[in-house]
Coordinates of C-alpha atoms in Angstrom, one line a residue:
X189 CA 61.8 -23.5 -2.9
X190 CA 64.3 -24.9 -5.3
X191 CA 63.4 -27.1 -8.3
X192 CA 63.1 -30.0 -8.7
X193 CA 60.7 -30.6 -5.9
X194 CA 59.4 -33.7 -4.2
X195 CA 55.7 -34.6 -4.5
X196 CA 53.2 -36.9 -2.9
X197 CA 49.8 -37.8 -4.4
X198 CA 47.1 -39.0 -1.9
X199 CA 44.1 -40.8 -3.5
X200 CA 40.6 -40.9 -2.2
X201 CA 37.8 -43.0 -3.7
X202 CA 37.5 -45.2 -6.7
X203 CA 39.8 -47.0 -9.2
X204 CA 39.4 -44.2 -11.7
X205 CA 41.0 -41.8 -9.1
X206 CA 43.8 -44.3 -8.7
X207 CA 44.4 -44.2 -12.5
X208 CA 44.2 -40.4 -12.5
X209 CA 46.7 -40.2 -9.6
X210 CA 49.1 -42.4 -11.5
X211 CA 48.9 -40.1 -14.5
X212 CA 49.4 -37.0 -12.4
X213 CA 52.5 -38.6 -10.8
X214 CA 53.8 -39.2 -14.3
X215 CA 53.2 -35.5 -15.3
X216 CA 55.1 -34.3 -12.2
X217 CA 58.0 -36.7 -12.8
X218 CA 58.2 -35.5 -16.4
X219 CA 58.8 -32.0 -15.0
X220 CA 61.7 -33.3 -12.9
X221 CA 59.8 -33.7 -9.6
X222 CA 60.6 -36.8 -7.5
X223 CA 58.2 -38.9 -5.4
X224 CA 58.3 -38.5 -1.6
X225 CA 57.6 -41.2 0.9
X226 CA 54.7 -39.3 2.5
X227 CA 52.8 -36.0 2.5
X228 CA 54.9 -34.9 5.5
X229 CA 58.1 -35.1 3.4
X230 CA 56.8 -33.5 0.2
X231 CA 57.1 -30.0 -1.3
X232 CA 54.0 -30.6 -3.4
X233 CA 51.0 -32.5 -2.1
X234 CA 48.2 -33.4 -4.4
X235 CA 44.9 -34.6 -2.8
X236 CA 42.9 -36.5 -5.5
X237 CA 39.4 -36.4 -4.1
X238 CA 36.1 -38.2 -4.1
X239 CA 32.7 -36.6 -3.7
X240 CA 30.4 -39.6 -3.8
X241 CA 29.7 -39.5 0.0
X242 CA 29.9 -36.7 2.5
X243 CA 32.4 -38.4 4.7
X244 CA 34.8 -38.8 1.7
X245 CA 34.8 -35.0 1.1
X246 CA 35.2 -34.2 4.8
X247 CA 38.3 -36.4 4.9
X248 CA 39.8 -34.1 2.4
X249 CA 39.3 -31.0 4.5
X250 CA 40.7 -32.8 7.5
X251 CA 43.8 -33.7 5.5
X252 CA 44.2 -30.0 4.4
X253 CA 44.1 -28.9 8.0
X254 CA 46.7 -31.5 9.0
X255 CA 49.0 -30.3 6.2
X256 CA 48.5 -26.7 7.3
X257 CA 49.9 -27.4 10.7
X258 CA 52.7 -29.8 9.8
X259 CA 56.2 -29.0 11.0
X260 CA 58.7 -27.3 8.7
X261 CA 58.1 -25.5 5.4
X262 CA 54.5 -25.6 4.2
X263 CA 53.9 -27.6 0.9
X264 CA 52.1 -26.4 -2.2
X265 CA 48.7 -28.1 -1.7
X266 CA 46.7 -29.0 -4.8
X267 CA 43.1 -30.3 -4.5
X268 CA 42.2 -32.4 -7.5
X269 CA 39.4 -34.7 -8.4
X270 CA 35.6 -34.6 -7.9
X271 CA 35.5 -32.4 -4.7
X272 CA 37.6 -29.9 -6.7
X273 CA 35.1 -30.0 -9.6
X274 CA 32.1 -29.8 -7.3
X275 CA 33.3 -27.0 -5.0
X276 CA 35.8 -25.1 -7.1
X277 CA 36.7 -21.7 -5.7
X278 CA 34.8 -22.5 -2.5
X279 CA 37.7 -24.7 -1.5
X280 CA 40.2 -21.9 -1.5
X281 CA 37.8 -19.7 0.4
X282 CA 37.1 -22.4 3.0
X283 CA 40.8 -23.6 3.1
X284 CA 43.2 -20.7 2.5
X285 CA 46.2 -23.1 2.7
X286 CA 45.1 -24.6 -0.6
X287 CA 47.1 -23.3 -3.5
X288 CA 45.7 -25.1 -6.6
X289 CA 42.2 -26.5 -7.4
X290 CA 41.9 -28.7 -10.5
X291 CA 39.0 -30.9 -11.7
X292 CA 39.3 -34.5 -13.0
X293 CA 39.1 -33.4 -16.6
X294 CA 41.8 -30.8 -16.4
X295 CA 44.6 -32.4 -14.4
X296 CA 46.8 -32.6 -17.5
X297 CA 47.4 -28.9 -16.7
X298 CA 48.6 -29.6 -13.2
X299 CA 52.3 -28.8 -13.7
X300 CA 51.4 -25.4 -15.1
X301 CA 49.0 -24.7 -12.3
X302 CA 51.6 -25.6 -9.7
X303 CA 54.0 -23.3 -11.4
X304 CA 51.4 -20.6 -10.9
X305 CA 50.6 -21.6 -7.3
X306 CA 51.0 -18.0 -6.0
X307 CA 48.0 -17.0 -8.1
X308 CA 45.9 -19.8 -6.4
X309 CA 44.5 -20.9 -9.8
X310 CA 41.2 -22.8 -10.0
X311 CA 40.7 -25.0 -13.1
X312 CA 37.4 -26.9 -13.4
X313 CA 36.8 -26.9 -17.1
X314 CA 35.4 -30.2 -18.7
X315 CA 37.3 -30.4 -22.0
X316 CA 36.2 -33.5 -23.8
X317 CA 39.1 -36.0 -24.1
X318 CA 41.7 -33.2 -24.2
X319 CA 43.2 -34.6 -21.1
X320 CA 44.1 -37.9 -22.6
X321 CA 45.5 -36.3 -25.7
X322 CA 47.8 -34.2 -23.6
X323 CA 49.0 -36.8 -21.1
X324 CA 51.6 -38.5 -23.3
X325 CA 52.7 -42.1 -23.0
X326 CA 52.5 -44.3 -19.9
X327 CA 55.8 -44.6 -18.0
X328 CA 55.0 -47.3 -15.4
X329 CA 52.9 -50.4 -15.1
X330 CA 51.9 -52.7 -12.3
X331 CA 51.2 -56.4 -12.7
X332 CA 47.5 -55.4 -12.7
X333 CA 47.2 -52.0 -14.3
X334 CA 44.2 -49.6 -14.7
X335 CA 43.3 -48.1 -18.0
X336 CA 40.5 -45.6 -18.3
X337 CA 38.5 -46.0 -21.5
X338 CA 35.4 -44.0 -20.7
X339 CA 34.4 -41.1 -18.5
X340 CA 31.3 -39.4 -17.4
X341 CA 27.7 -40.4 -17.0
X342 CA 24.4 -39.7 -18.7
X343 CA 22.3 -41.8 -16.4
X344 CA 21.6 -39.1 -13.7
X345 CA 20.7 -41.3 -10.8
X346 CA 19.0 -39.1 -8.4
X347 CA 21.5 -39.7 -5.5
X348 CA 24.7 -39.3 -7.6
X349 CA 27.0 -36.4 -8.3
X350 CA 29.1 -38.0 -11.0
X351 CA 27.3 -36.4 -14.0
X352 CA 28.1 -33.0 -12.4
X353 CA 31.7 -33.7 -11.4
X354 CA 32.8 -35.9 -14.4
X355 CA 30.6 -34.6 -17.1
X356 CA 28.7 -36.4 -19.9
X357 CA 29.6 -39.9 -21.1
X358 CA 32.5 -39.8 -23.5
X359 CA 34.6 -42.7 -24.8
X360 CA 38.3 -42.6 -25.9
X361 CA 39.2 -43.8 -29.4
X362 CA 40.0 -47.5 -29.5
X363 CA 43.3 -46.9 -31.2
X364 CA 44.5 -44.8 -28.2
X365 CA 43.3 -47.3 -25.7
X366 CA 45.1 -50.2 -27.5
X367 CA 48.3 -48.2 -27.8
X368 CA 48.2 -47.6 -24.0
X369 CA 47.4 -51.2 -23.3
X370 CA 50.3 -52.4 -25.5
X371 CA 52.6 -49.9 -23.7
X372 CA 51.4 -51.2 -20.3
X373 CA 52.0 -54.8 -21.4
X374 CA 55.5 -53.8 -22.6
X375 CA 56.2 -52.4 -19.1
X376 CA 55.2 -55.7 -17.4
X377 CA 51.4 -55.5 -17.0
X378 CA 49.9 -59.0 -17.1
X379 CA 46.3 -57.8 -16.3
X380 CA 44.4 -54.8 -17.7
X381 CA 41.5 -53.4 -15.8
X382 CA 39.4 -51.3 -18.1
X383 CA 37.8 -48.4 -16.2
X384 CA 34.8 -46.1 -16.7
X385 CA 32.0 -44.5 -14.7
X386 CA 29.8 -46.6 -17.0
X387 CA 32.5 -48.7 -18.6
X388 CA 30.2 -51.0 -20.5
X389 CA 28.6 -47.9 -22.2
X390 CA 31.8 -47.7 -24.2
X391 CA 31.3 -46.9 -27.8
X392 CA 33.6 -45.0 -30.2
X393 CA 33.1 -45.0 -33.9
X394 CA 32.3 -48.6 -34.9
X395 CA 33.8 -50.2 -31.8
X396 CA 31.5 -51.2 -29.0
X397 CA 32.7 -52.6 -25.6
X398 CA 32.6 -56.2 -26.6
X399 CA 34.7 -55.6 -29.7
X400 CA 37.2 -53.5 -27.7
X401 CA 37.6 -56.4 -25.2
X402 CA 38.4 -58.8 -28.1
X403 CA 41.1 -56.3 -29.4
X404 CA 42.7 -56.0 -25.9
X405 CA 42.6 -59.8 -25.6
X406 CA 44.6 -60.1 -28.8
X407 CA 47.6 -58.5 -27.2
X408 CA 49.8 -61.6 -26.4
X409 CA 51.4 -60.3 -23.2
X410 CA 48.1 -59.6 -21.5
X411 CA 46.9 -62.6 -19.7
X412 CA 43.9 -61.2 -17.9
X413 CA 41.2 -58.6 -18.5
X414 CA 38.7 -57.1 -16.1
X415 CA 36.4 -54.1 -16.2
X416 CA 34.5 -51.8 -13.8
X417 CA 32.1 -50.2 -13.1
X418 CA 29.2 -51.5 -15.2
X419 CA 25.6 -50.4 -15.4
X420 CA 22.8 -53.0 -15.9
X421 CA 21.4 -50.9 -18.8
X422 CA 24.5 -51.5 -20.8
X423 CA 24.9 -55.2 -20.3
X424 CA 24.3 -56.2 -24.0
X425 CA 24.0 -59.7 -25.3
X426 CA 27.3 -59.2 -27.1
X427 CA 29.1 -58.3 -23.9
X428 CA 27.6 -61.3 -22.1
X429 CA 28.7 -63.5 -25.0
X430 CA 32.2 -62.1 -24.6
X431 CA 32.4 -63.7 -21.2
X432 CA 31.9 -67.1 -22.8
X433 CA 34.1 -66.4 -25.9
X434 CA 37.1 -64.7 -24.3
X435 CA 39.2 -66.8 -21.9
X436 CA 41.3 -63.8 -20.8
X437 CA 38.1 -62.0 -19.6
X438 CA 38.0 -62.9 -15.9
X439 CA 34.8 -64.6 -14.5
X440 CA 34.0 -61.8 -12.1
X441 CA 31.6 -58.9 -12.7
X442 CA 30.8 -55.9 -10.5
X443 CA 27.2 -55.0 -11.4
X444 CA 25.6 -52.5 -9.1
X445 CA 21.9 -52.8 -8.4
X446 CA 21.5 -50.4 -5.4
X447 CA 18.1 -51.7 -4.3
X448 CA 15.8 -54.7 -4.6
X449 CA 12.7 -52.5 -4.5
X450 CA 11.3 -51.5 -7.9
X451 CA 9.7 -48.4 -6.4
X452 CA 13.0 -47.3 -4.9
X453 CA 14.8 -48.1 -8.1
X454 CA 12.4 -45.8 -10.0
X455 CA 12.9 -43.1 -7.4
X456 CA 16.6 -43.5 -7.9
X457 CA 16.2 -43.1 -11.7
X458 CA 17.7 -46.5 -12.2
X459 CA 16.5 -47.9 -15.5
X460 CA 16.4 -51.6 -14.4
X461 CA 14.0 -53.5 -12.2
X462 CA 14.9 -56.2 -9.7
X463 CA 13.6 -58.7 -12.3
X464 CA 15.6 -57.5 -15.2
X465 CA 18.7 -57.3 -13.0
X466 CA 18.4 -60.9 -12.0
X467 CA 17.7 -61.9 -15.6
X468 CA 21.1 -60.4 -16.6
X469 CA 22.8 -62.4 -13.9
X470 CA 21.1 -65.6 -15.1
X471 CA 22.3 -64.9 -18.6
X472 CA 25.9 -64.3 -17.4
X473 CA 25.9 -67.6 -15.5
X474 CA 24.5 -69.4 -18.5
X475 CA 27.3 -67.9 -20.6
X476 CA 30.0 -68.9 -18.0
X477 CA 29.0 -71.2 -15.1
X478 CA 31.8 -70.0 -12.8
X479 CA 30.8 -66.3 -13.0
X480 CA 31.1 -64.5 -9.7
X481 CA 29.0 -61.3 -9.1
X482 CA 29.5 -58.4 -6.8
X483 CA 27.2 -55.5 -6.3
X484 CA 26.6 -52.1 -4.8
X485 CA 23.7 -51.2 -2.3
X486 CA 22.4 -48.0 -0.8
X487 CA 20.3 -48.4 2.3
X488 CA 18.0 -45.8 3.7
X489 CA 17.2 -44.0 0.4
X490 CA 14.5 -41.3 1.0
X491 CA 11.2 -43.0 1.5
X492 CA 12.5 -46.5 1.8
X493 CA 10.2 -48.6 3.9
X494 CA 11.1 -51.7 6.0
X495 CA 9.3 -53.8 3.4
X496 CA 11.3 -52.3 0.6
X497 CA 14.5 -52.9 2.5
X498 CA 13.4 -56.5 2.9
X499 CA 13.1 -56.6 -0.9
X500 CA 16.8 -55.6 -1.1
X501 CA 17.7 -58.5 1.2
X502 CA 15.6 -60.8 -1.1
X503 CA 17.6 -59.8 -4.2
X504 CA 20.9 -60.4 -2.3
X505 CA 19.7 -63.9 -1.5
X506 CA 18.6 -64.5 -5.1
X507 CA 21.9 -63.1 -6.7
X508 CA 24.2 -64.9 -4.2
X509 CA 27.1 -62.5 -4.3
X510 CA 30.8 -63.2 -4.0
X511 CA 31.1 -59.8 -2.4
X512 CA 29.3 -56.5 -2.3
X513 CA 29.7 -52.9 -1.3
X514 CA 27.1 -51.2 0.8
X515 CA 26.5 -47.7 2.1
X516 CA 24.0 -45.6 4.0
X517 CA 22.4 -43.1 1.7
X518 CA 24.3 -39.8 1.9
X519 CA 22.6 -36.7 0.6
X520 CA 24.8 -34.8 -1.9
X521 CA 24.0 -31.1 -2.4
X522 CA 22.6 -30.5 -5.8
X523 CA 21.2 -33.9 -6.4
X524 CA 17.4 -34.5 -6.7
X525 CA 17.4 -37.0 -3.9
X526 CA 18.7 -34.5 -1.4
X527 CA 15.5 -32.5 -1.8
X528 CA 13.1 -35.5 -1.5
X529 CA 10.8 -36.0 1.4
X530 CA 11.0 -39.0 3.6
X531 CA 14.6 -38.7 4.6
X532 CA 15.5 -41.7 6.8
X533 CA 16.7 -41.5 10.4
X534 CA 20.4 -42.3 10.8
X535 CA 19.7 -45.0 13.4
X536 CA 17.4 -46.8 10.9
X537 CA 20.0 -46.5 8.2
X538 CA 22.7 -48.0 10.5
X539 CA 20.4 -50.9 11.5
X540 CA 19.6 -51.7 7.9
X541 CA 23.2 -51.4 6.8
X542 CA 24.3 -53.8 9.6
X543 CA 21.7 -56.4 8.6
X544 CA 22.5 -56.1 4.9
X545 CA 26.3 -56.4 5.5
X546 CA 25.8 -59.5 7.8
X547 CA 24.0 -61.3 4.9
X548 CA 26.6 -60.2 2.3
X549 CA 29.4 -61.3 4.6
X550 CA 27.8 -64.7 5.1
X551 CA 27.6 -65.1 1.3
X552 CA 31.2 -63.9 0.8
X553 CA 32.6 -66.4 3.4
X554 CA 30.6 -69.2 1.8
X555 CA 32.0 -68.3 -1.6
X556 CA 35.6 -68.2 -0.3
X557 CA 35.2 -71.5 1.6
X558 CA 34.0 -73.1 -1.7
X559 CA 37.6 -72.6 -2.9
X560 CA 39.1 -74.9 -0.3
X561 CA 41.1 -77.8 -1.9
X562 CA 40.9 -76.3 -5.4
X563 CA 43.8 -75.2 -7.5
X564 CA 43.6 -71.9 -9.4
X565 CA 45.9 -69.5 -11.2
X566 CA 47.0 -66.5 -9.1
X567 CA 48.6 -63.3 -10.4
X568 CA 51.1 -62.2 -7.8
X569 CA 50.8 -58.5 -7.3
X570 CA 52.5 -57.3 -4.1
X571 CA 54.4 -58.3 -0.9
X572 CA 52.5 -59.6 2.1
X573 CA 53.0 -58.7 5.7
X574 CA 55.4 -61.5 6.4
X575 CA 58.9 -61.9 5.0
X576 CA 58.7 -64.1 1.9
X577 CA 55.0 -63.8 1.5
X578 CA 53.3 -62.5 -1.7
X579 CA 49.7 -61.5 -2.3
X580 CA 47.9 -62.2 -5.6
X581 CA 44.4 -62.3 -7.1
X582 CA 42.4 -65.2 -8.1
X583 CA 40.3 -65.1 -11.3
X584 CA 37.4 -64.2 -9.0
X585 CA 39.2 -61.2 -7.5
X586 CA 39.9 -62.9 -4.2
X587 CA 43.1 -61.9 -2.4
X588 CA 45.3 -65.0 -2.0
X589 CA 48.4 -65.1 0.3
X590 CA 51.2 -67.5 -0.6
X591 CA 54.9 -68.1 0.4
X592 CA 56.9 -66.9 -2.5
X593 CA 59.1 -70.0 -3.0
X594 CA 61.3 -68.4 -5.6
X595 CA 58.4 -66.7 -7.5
X596 CA 58.1 -63.0 -8.1
X597 CA 55.6 -60.2 -8.4
X598 CA 54.1 -60.4 -11.8
X599 CA 54.2 -64.2 -12.0
X600 CA 51.1 -66.2 -12.6
X601 CA 51.3 -69.3 -10.4
X602 CA 49.0 -72.2 -9.8
X603 CA 48.0 -72.3 -6.1
X604 CA 46.3 -75.0 -4.1
X605 CA 43.9 -73.2 -1.6
X606 CA 44.4 -74.4 2.0
X607 CA 42.7 -71.6 3.9
X608 CA 39.5 -69.6 3.4
X609 CA 38.6 -66.5 5.4
X610 CA 36.1 -63.7 5.3
X611 CA 38.2 -61.5 3.0
X612 CA 41.0 -63.6 1.6
X613 CA 42.4 -67.0 0.8
X614 CA 45.7 -68.7 1.6
X615 CA 47.4 -71.4 -0.3
X616 CA 50.6 -73.0 -1.4
X617 CA 52.2 -72.8 -4.9
X618 CA 51.7 -76.0 -6.8
X619 CA 53.7 -74.8 -9.7
X620 CA 54.8 -71.6 -11.4
X621 CA 54.6 -70.6 -15.1
X622 CA 57.7 -71.2 -17.3
X623 CA 60.1 -68.3 -17.3

């Protein structure tokens, strides 16, 4: 197979995987490889995987099987990410068509591993921050660009594999983060989304997360700052105050709670209670009245009773979410919860998930409908489905559809909201920013 080769990176899972996929693409392009339109057209296919839920990892094996039977020459297949870290050499045993396995902390070695594909290398070391030091400078930016500042987790929730697949909590030096943020801004990024498994646990040297946000906000070209995913244990008063003091910090926070039952939260090894979680939300809304909250929920955790599930519905009503993400509990091998008694029947899980999602969708629709008739700044990020249509994000992370009217991706425009739906808004551009 002649060099240079074409490549395709397929991403499963979270925003941190999106960031990692972007960096892997940059590594491959630095070696002279060129992007392909699809996995079917590529000489190299990288599957950047997620291991949070069983279905996510099974999707990877389904994709491997599909690539094995595609027409024409077979590609070099690299499995990266959290499934690679969790399963390691088991992947090449289970799927002989896989050529390379590389964990999320070692993907800076991807070009070398691909060059040694005939050896079927497996690389699942967890070198602290070596990856970021080896990656080099960012080459591309989107209007809203991800920037990983922290990786790993020390919380050890009993249902979660992240501490085993991403390693211990570690924060990047502030100077390196700010250099990357400035480079992204220079490439056209208007919004920076700071990423971490526990992003608000960030601390390096004398810089905590609130101080880092202030330094990113000082970069003139950056108009907006977001961050995800947060842990309630790390919502400090200084960070809450930053939401009041930093206009560039968007009034939207994803703050997972997982359950409204204190007994279930303790069994999950979550350090907050329903009461302390709601107190954080109260402080945030006191700091900024227009603060929107989203959350994560797991239904059917081992031993969860119907009354405890009702406590989860109660916390949803109390928090009044703009949106939320909810899942049936999925046992992950090696986690303490997988060995707990009281595993819940799938039919019960499905019923509870349906009821929870109906309540969340009701709240989300009400939140979106409250935008009708208002004007708000929208960052235009990508084309819509119709000719001349663009899609952007409101400050509260709602997708907003507009007719372009001479504006472009990357512009921030003031939009009057004329339509509100379950998952999006529609509006007309009232005026655009000065060129």
